[in-house]
Short mmCIF file of C-alpha atoms in Angstrom, two decimals:
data_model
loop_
_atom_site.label_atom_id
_atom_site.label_comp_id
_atom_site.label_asym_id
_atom_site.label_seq_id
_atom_site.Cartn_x
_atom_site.Cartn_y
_atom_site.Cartn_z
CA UNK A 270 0.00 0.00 0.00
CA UNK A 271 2.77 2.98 1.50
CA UNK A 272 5.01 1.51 -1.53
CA UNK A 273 2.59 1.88 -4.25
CA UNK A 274 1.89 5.52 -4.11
CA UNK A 275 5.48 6.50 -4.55
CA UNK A 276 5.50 4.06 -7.32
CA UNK A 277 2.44 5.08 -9.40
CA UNK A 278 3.33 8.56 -8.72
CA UNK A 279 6.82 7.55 -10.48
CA UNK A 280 5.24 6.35 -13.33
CA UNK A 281 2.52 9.06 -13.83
CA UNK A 282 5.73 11.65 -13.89
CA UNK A 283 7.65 9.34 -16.59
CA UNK A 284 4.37 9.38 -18.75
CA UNK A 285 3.61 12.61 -18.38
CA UNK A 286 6.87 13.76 -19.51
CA UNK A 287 6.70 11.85 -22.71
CA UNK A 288 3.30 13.06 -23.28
CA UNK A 289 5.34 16.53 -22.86
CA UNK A 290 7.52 15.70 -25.28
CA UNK A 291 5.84 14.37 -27.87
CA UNK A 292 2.99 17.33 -27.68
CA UNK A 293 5.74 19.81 -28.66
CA UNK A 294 5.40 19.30 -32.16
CA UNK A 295 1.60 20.51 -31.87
CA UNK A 296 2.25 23.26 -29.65
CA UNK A 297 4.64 24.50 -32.20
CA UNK A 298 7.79 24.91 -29.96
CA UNK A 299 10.96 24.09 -31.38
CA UNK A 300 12.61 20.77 -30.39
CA UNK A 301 14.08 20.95 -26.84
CA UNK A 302 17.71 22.12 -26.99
CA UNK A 303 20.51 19.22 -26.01
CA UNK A 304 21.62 19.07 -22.48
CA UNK A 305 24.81 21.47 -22.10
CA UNK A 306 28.20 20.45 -20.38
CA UNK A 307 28.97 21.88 -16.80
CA UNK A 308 31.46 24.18 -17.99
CA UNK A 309 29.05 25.56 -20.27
CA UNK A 310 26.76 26.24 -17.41
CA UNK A 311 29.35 27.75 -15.45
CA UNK A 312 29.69 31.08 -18.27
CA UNK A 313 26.79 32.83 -17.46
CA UNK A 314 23.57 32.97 -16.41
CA UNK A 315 22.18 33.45 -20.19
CA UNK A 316 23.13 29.66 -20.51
CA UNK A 317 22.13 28.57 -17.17
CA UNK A 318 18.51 30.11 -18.17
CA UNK A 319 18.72 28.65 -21.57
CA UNK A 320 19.71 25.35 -20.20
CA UNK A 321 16.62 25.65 -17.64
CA UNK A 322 13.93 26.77 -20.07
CA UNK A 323 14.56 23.89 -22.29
CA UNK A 324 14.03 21.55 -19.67
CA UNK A 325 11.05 23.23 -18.15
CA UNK A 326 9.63 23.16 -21.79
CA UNK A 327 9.97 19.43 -22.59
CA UNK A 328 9.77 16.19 -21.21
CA UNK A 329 11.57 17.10 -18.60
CA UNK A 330 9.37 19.15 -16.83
CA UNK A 331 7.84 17.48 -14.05
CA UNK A 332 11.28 15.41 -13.50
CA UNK A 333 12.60 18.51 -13.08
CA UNK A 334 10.46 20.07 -10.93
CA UNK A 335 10.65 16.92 -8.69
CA UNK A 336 14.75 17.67 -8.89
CA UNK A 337 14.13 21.32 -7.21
CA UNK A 338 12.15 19.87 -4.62
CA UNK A 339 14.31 17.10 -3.86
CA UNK A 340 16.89 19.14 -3.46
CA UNK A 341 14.94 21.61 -0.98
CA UNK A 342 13.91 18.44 0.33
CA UNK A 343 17.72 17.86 1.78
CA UNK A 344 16.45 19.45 4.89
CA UNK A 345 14.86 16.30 6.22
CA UNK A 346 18.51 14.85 6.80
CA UNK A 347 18.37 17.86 10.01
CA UNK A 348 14.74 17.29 10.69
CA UNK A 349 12.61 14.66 9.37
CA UNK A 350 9.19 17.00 9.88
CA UNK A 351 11.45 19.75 7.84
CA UNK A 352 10.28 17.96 4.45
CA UNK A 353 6.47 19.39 5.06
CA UNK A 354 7.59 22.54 6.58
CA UNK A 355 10.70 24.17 5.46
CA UNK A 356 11.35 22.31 2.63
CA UNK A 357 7.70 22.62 1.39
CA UNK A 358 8.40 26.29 1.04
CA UNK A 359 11.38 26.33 -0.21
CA UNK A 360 10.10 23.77 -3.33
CA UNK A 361 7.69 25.94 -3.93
CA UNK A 362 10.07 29.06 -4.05
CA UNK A 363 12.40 27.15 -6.19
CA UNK A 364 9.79 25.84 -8.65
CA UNK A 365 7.86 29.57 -9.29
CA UNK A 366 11.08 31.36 -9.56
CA UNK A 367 12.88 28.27 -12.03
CA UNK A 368 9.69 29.57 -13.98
CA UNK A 369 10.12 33.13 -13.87
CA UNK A 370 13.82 32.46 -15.20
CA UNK A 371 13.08 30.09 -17.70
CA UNK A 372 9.78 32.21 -19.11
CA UNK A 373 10.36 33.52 -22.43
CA UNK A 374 10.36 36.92 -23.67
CA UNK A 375 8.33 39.03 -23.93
CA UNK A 376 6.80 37.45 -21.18
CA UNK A 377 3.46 36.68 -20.39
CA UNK A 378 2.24 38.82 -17.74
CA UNK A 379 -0.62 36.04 -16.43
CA UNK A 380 2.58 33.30 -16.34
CA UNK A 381 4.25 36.22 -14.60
CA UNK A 382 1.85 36.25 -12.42
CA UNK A 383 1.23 32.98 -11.42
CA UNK A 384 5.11 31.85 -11.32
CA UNK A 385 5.32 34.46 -8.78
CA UNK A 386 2.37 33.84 -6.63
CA UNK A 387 3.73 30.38 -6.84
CA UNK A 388 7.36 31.52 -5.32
CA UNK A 389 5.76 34.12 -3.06
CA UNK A 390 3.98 31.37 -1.67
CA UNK A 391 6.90 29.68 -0.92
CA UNK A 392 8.59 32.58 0.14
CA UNK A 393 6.30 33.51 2.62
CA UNK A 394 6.06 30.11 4.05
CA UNK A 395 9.63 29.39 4.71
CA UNK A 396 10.33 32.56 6.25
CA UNK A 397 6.76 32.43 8.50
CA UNK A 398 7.83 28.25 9.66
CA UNK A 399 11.84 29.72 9.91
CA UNK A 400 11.07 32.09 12.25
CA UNK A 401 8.38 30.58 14.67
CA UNK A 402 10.85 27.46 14.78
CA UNK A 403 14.21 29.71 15.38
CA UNK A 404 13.67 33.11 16.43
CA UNK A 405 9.84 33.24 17.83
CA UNK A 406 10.35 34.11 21.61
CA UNK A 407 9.69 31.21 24.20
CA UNK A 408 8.36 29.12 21.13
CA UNK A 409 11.11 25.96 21.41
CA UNK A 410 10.47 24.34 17.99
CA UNK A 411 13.54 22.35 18.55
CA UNK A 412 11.56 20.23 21.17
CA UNK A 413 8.48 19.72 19.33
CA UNK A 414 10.41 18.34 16.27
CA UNK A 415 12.93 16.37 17.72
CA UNK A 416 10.49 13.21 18.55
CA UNK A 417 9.25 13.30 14.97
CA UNK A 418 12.98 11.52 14.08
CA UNK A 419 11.61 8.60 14.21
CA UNK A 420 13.00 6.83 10.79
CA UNK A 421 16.64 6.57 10.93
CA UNK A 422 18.15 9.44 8.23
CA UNK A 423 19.49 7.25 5.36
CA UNK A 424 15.97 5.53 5.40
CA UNK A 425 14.41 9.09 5.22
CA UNK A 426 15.54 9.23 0.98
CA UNK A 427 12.24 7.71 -0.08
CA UNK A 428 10.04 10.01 2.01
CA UNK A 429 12.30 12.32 0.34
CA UNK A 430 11.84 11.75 -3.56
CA UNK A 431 7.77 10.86 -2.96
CA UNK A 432 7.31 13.99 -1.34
CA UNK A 433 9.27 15.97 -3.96
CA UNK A 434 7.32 14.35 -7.05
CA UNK A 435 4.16 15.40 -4.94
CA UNK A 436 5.16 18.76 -5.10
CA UNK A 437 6.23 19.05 -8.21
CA UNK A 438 2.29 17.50 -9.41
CA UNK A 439 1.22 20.34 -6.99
CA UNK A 440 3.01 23.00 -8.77
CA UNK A 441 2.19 21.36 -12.46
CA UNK A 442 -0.47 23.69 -13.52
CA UNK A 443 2.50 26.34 -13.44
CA UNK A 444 4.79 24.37 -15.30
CA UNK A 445 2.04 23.49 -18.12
CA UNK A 446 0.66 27.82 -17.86
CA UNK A 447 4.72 28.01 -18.98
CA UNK A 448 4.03 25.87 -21.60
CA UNK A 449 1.58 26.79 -23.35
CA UNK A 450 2.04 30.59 -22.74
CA UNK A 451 0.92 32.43 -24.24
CA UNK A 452 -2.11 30.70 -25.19
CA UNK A 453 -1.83 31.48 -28.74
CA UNK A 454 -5.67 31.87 -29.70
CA UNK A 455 -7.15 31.09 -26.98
CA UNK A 456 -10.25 33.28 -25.98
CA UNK A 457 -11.31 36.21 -23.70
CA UNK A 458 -13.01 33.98 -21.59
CA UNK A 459 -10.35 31.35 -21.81
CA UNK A 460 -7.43 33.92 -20.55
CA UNK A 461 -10.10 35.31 -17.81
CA UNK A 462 -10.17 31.64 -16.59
CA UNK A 463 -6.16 31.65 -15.74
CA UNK A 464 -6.43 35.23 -14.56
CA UNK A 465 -9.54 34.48 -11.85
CA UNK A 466 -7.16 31.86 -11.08
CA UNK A 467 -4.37 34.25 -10.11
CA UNK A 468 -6.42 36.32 -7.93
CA UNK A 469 -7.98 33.21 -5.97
CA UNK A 470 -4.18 32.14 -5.47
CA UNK A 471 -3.59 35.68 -4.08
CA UNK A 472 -6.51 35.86 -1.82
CA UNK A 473 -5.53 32.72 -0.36
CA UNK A 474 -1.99 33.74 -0.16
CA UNK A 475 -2.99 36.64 1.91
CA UNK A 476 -5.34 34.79 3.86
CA UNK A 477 -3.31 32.24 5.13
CA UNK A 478 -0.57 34.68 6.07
CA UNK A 479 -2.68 36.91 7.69
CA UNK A 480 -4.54 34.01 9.34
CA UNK A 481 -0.62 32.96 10.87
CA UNK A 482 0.51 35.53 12.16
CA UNK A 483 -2.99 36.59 14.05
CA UNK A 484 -2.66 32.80 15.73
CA UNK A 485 1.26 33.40 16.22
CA UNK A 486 1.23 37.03 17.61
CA UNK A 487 -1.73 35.78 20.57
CA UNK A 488 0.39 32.90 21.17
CA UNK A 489 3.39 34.92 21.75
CA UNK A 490 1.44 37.04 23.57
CA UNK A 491 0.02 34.39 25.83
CA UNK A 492 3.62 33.12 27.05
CA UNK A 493 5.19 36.61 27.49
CA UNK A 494 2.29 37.20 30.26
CA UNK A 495 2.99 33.76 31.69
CA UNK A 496 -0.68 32.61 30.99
CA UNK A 497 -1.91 29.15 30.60
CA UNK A 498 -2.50 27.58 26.44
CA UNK A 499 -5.28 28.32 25.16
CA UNK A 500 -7.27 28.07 21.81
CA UNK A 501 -7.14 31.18 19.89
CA UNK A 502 -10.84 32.54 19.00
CA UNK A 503 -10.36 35.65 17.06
CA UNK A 504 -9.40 37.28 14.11
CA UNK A 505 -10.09 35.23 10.62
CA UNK A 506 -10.56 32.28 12.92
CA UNK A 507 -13.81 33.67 14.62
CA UNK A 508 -15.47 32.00 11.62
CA UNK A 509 -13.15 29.01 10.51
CA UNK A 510 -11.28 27.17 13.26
CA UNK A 511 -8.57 26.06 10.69
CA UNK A 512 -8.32 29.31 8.75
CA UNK A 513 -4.44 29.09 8.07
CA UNK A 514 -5.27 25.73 6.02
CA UNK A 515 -8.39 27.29 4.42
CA UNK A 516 -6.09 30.25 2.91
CA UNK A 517 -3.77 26.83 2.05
CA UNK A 518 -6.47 25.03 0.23
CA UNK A 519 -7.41 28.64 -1.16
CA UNK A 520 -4.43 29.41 -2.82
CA UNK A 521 -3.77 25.56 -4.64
CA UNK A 522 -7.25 25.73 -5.83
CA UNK A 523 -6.44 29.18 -7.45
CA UNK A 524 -3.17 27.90 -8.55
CA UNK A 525 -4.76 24.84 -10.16
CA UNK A 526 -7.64 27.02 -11.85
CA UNK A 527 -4.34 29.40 -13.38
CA UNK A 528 -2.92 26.77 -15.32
CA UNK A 529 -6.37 25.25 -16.36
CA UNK A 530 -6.59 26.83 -19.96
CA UNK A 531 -2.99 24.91 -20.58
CA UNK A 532 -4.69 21.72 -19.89
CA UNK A 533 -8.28 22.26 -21.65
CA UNK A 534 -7.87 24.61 -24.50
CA UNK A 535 -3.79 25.10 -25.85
CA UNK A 536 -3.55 25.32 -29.14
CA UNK A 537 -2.78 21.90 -30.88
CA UNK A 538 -2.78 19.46 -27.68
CA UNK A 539 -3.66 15.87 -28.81
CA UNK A 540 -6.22 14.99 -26.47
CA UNK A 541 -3.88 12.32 -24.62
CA UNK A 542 -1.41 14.52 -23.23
CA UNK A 543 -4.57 16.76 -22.31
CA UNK A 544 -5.60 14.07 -19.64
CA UNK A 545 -2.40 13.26 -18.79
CA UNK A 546 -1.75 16.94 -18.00
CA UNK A 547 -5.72 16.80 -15.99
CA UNK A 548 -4.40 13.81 -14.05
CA UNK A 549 -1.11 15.15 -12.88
CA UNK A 550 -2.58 18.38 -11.80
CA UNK A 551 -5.78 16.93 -10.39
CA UNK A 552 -3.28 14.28 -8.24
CA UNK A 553 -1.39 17.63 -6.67
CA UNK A 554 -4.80 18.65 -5.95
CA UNK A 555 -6.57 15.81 -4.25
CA UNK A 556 -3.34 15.05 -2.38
CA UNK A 557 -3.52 19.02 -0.68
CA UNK A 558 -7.18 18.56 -0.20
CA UNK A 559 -6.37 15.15 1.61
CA UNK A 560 -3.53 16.16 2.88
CA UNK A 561 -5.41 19.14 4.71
CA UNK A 562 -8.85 17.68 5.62
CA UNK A 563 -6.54 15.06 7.04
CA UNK A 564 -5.10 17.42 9.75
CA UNK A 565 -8.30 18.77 10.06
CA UNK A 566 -9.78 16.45 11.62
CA UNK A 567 -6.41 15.45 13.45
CA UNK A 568 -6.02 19.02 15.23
CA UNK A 569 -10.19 19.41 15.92
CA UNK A 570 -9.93 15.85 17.66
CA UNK A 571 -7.07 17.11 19.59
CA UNK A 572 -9.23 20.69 20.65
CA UNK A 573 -11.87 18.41 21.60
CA UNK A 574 -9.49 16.46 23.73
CA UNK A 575 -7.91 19.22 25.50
CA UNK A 576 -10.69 22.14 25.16
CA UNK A 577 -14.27 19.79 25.13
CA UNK A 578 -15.58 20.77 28.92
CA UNK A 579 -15.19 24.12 28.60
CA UNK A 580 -18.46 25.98 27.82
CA UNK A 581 -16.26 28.70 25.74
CA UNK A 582 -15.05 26.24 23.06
CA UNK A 583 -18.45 24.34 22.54
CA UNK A 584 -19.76 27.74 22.51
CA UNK A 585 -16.96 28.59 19.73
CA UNK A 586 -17.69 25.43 18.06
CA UNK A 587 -21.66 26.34 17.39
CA UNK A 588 -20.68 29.47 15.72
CA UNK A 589 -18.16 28.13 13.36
CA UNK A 590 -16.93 25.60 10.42
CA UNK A 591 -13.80 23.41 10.50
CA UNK A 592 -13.24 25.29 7.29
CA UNK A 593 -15.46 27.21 5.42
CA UNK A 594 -16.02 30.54 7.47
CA UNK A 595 -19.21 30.83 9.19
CA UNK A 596 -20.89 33.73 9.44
#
């Protein structure tokens, strides 16, 4: 069962990525450039983009995608929780802006936009999870991740490359918006599609953040006065007791919606690499809707444990949603 996943998720990337690179053709790009020698790579960054665009624009996409985030991923060899913390943002970061550089010019101000949502994202989510672990005061992160080492660090490489070919299916939408950008012909409505997108990315990119730090600055606030724990109430989370993963699920869904007119209406896709490009996104999809609901229900049966006699939080839990605000 745990083996399969990683397995079929292997597969879906190597098919994909021929599907990539046989759609070329029809999408009238020129034939991806041959792999350059280190040294070559070493003269400038004019090469080093060149080298990068042809890969993002090929078969090699999603591989290389999966390459970025493995290599983010390193971080698990400190921590093993750092793979869906740190290293989640700094995939994400690494992804969006391999997409900025490797966007052609002129370039396509709604890929523009989305390749940086996509590394703002990240962005903000490494520096947000850096600094409550490190520097947020009387917060000890150190001892609350230290017990989650529980496989031994060499055995951690295939939580490693599964995780980083999930984010890379995640972030696919992006790398099929840079492939199909400009969306030669396609229609007013079609670009309005990609560009509602963008702006339900953004909401949730400022929703989450804002949803953080309002949970973060009462915590702080609680241990600086010596006060007991307790559940935070306010702010964005007066109507959705999980807001932070709302704005999380917000933000994919926009993502996902940005790069859906490269999946359902570029010019000259066969119809194959169409649903293999629909599967791959719609995996990175369902897994951050799983992944989410799944700690949903984790942390409200934990509040229930540690909160359920007091009249406050059944009171709290009357007037609100798990998720969707209540109001």
């Amino acid at each position: 069962g745990d083996r399969m996943l990683p397995r079929s998720l292997l597969l879906l990337s190597l098919a994909s990525a021929d599907a990539f690179a046989a759609a070329r053709p029809h999408l009238g790009l020129p034939p991806r450039p041959a792999a350059r020698p280190v040294h070559v790579l070493r003269g400038g960054g004019g090469a080093l983009q060149a080298s990068l665009a042809g890969a993002l624009a090929g078969g090699m996409a999603l591989p290389t995608a999966t390459g970025i985030a493995a290599a983010c991923g390193t971080l698990c060899y400190i921590r093993q929780a750092y793979i869906f913390s740190l290293s989640y943002g700094l995939s994400m970061l690494g992804i969006g802006g391999a997409v900025l550089l490797a966007a052609p010019a002129p370039r396509s101000p709604l890929l523009a936009a989305h390749a940086g949502l996509v590394a703002a994202y990240g962005a903000r989510l490494f520096a947000f999870l850096l600094w409550r672990q490190k520097f947020q005061p009387a917060y000890d992160g150190e001892a609350r991740l230290k017990p989650l080492d529980k496989t031994p660090r060499l055995q951690r490489t295939p939580i490693l490359l599964s995780t980083a070919l999930f984010y890379s299916l995640l972030a696919s939408p992006l790398l099929f918006h840079l492939q199909a950008a400009p969306l030669a012909g396609a229609s007013a409505a079609v670009a309005g599609v990609s560009a509602a997108g963008a702006a339900v990315a953004a909401a949730g990119l400022v929703y989450e953040a804002v949803a953080d730090q309002q949970k973060s600055r009462f915590k702080m606030a609680l241990r600086a006065g010596g006060a007991k724990d307790r559940l935070y109430m306010g702010g964005l989370y007066a109507q959705s007791r999980h807001a932070n993963y709302l704005g999380e699920l917000v933000f994919w869904t926009g993502s996902f919606l940005a790069g859906a007119p490269s999946i359902a209406a570029a010019a000259g896709l066969p119809l194959w690499a169409r649903a293999l490009r629909l599967v791959a996104a719609s995996l990175g999809l369902a897994g951050i809707f799983f992944i989410m609901t799944s700690a949903t229900k984790r942390l409200e049966g934990k509040q229930r444990e540690k909160y359920g006699a007091e009249a406050e939080y059944a009171e709290y839990r009357a007037s609100t949603n798990a998720l969707l605000p209540k109001f």
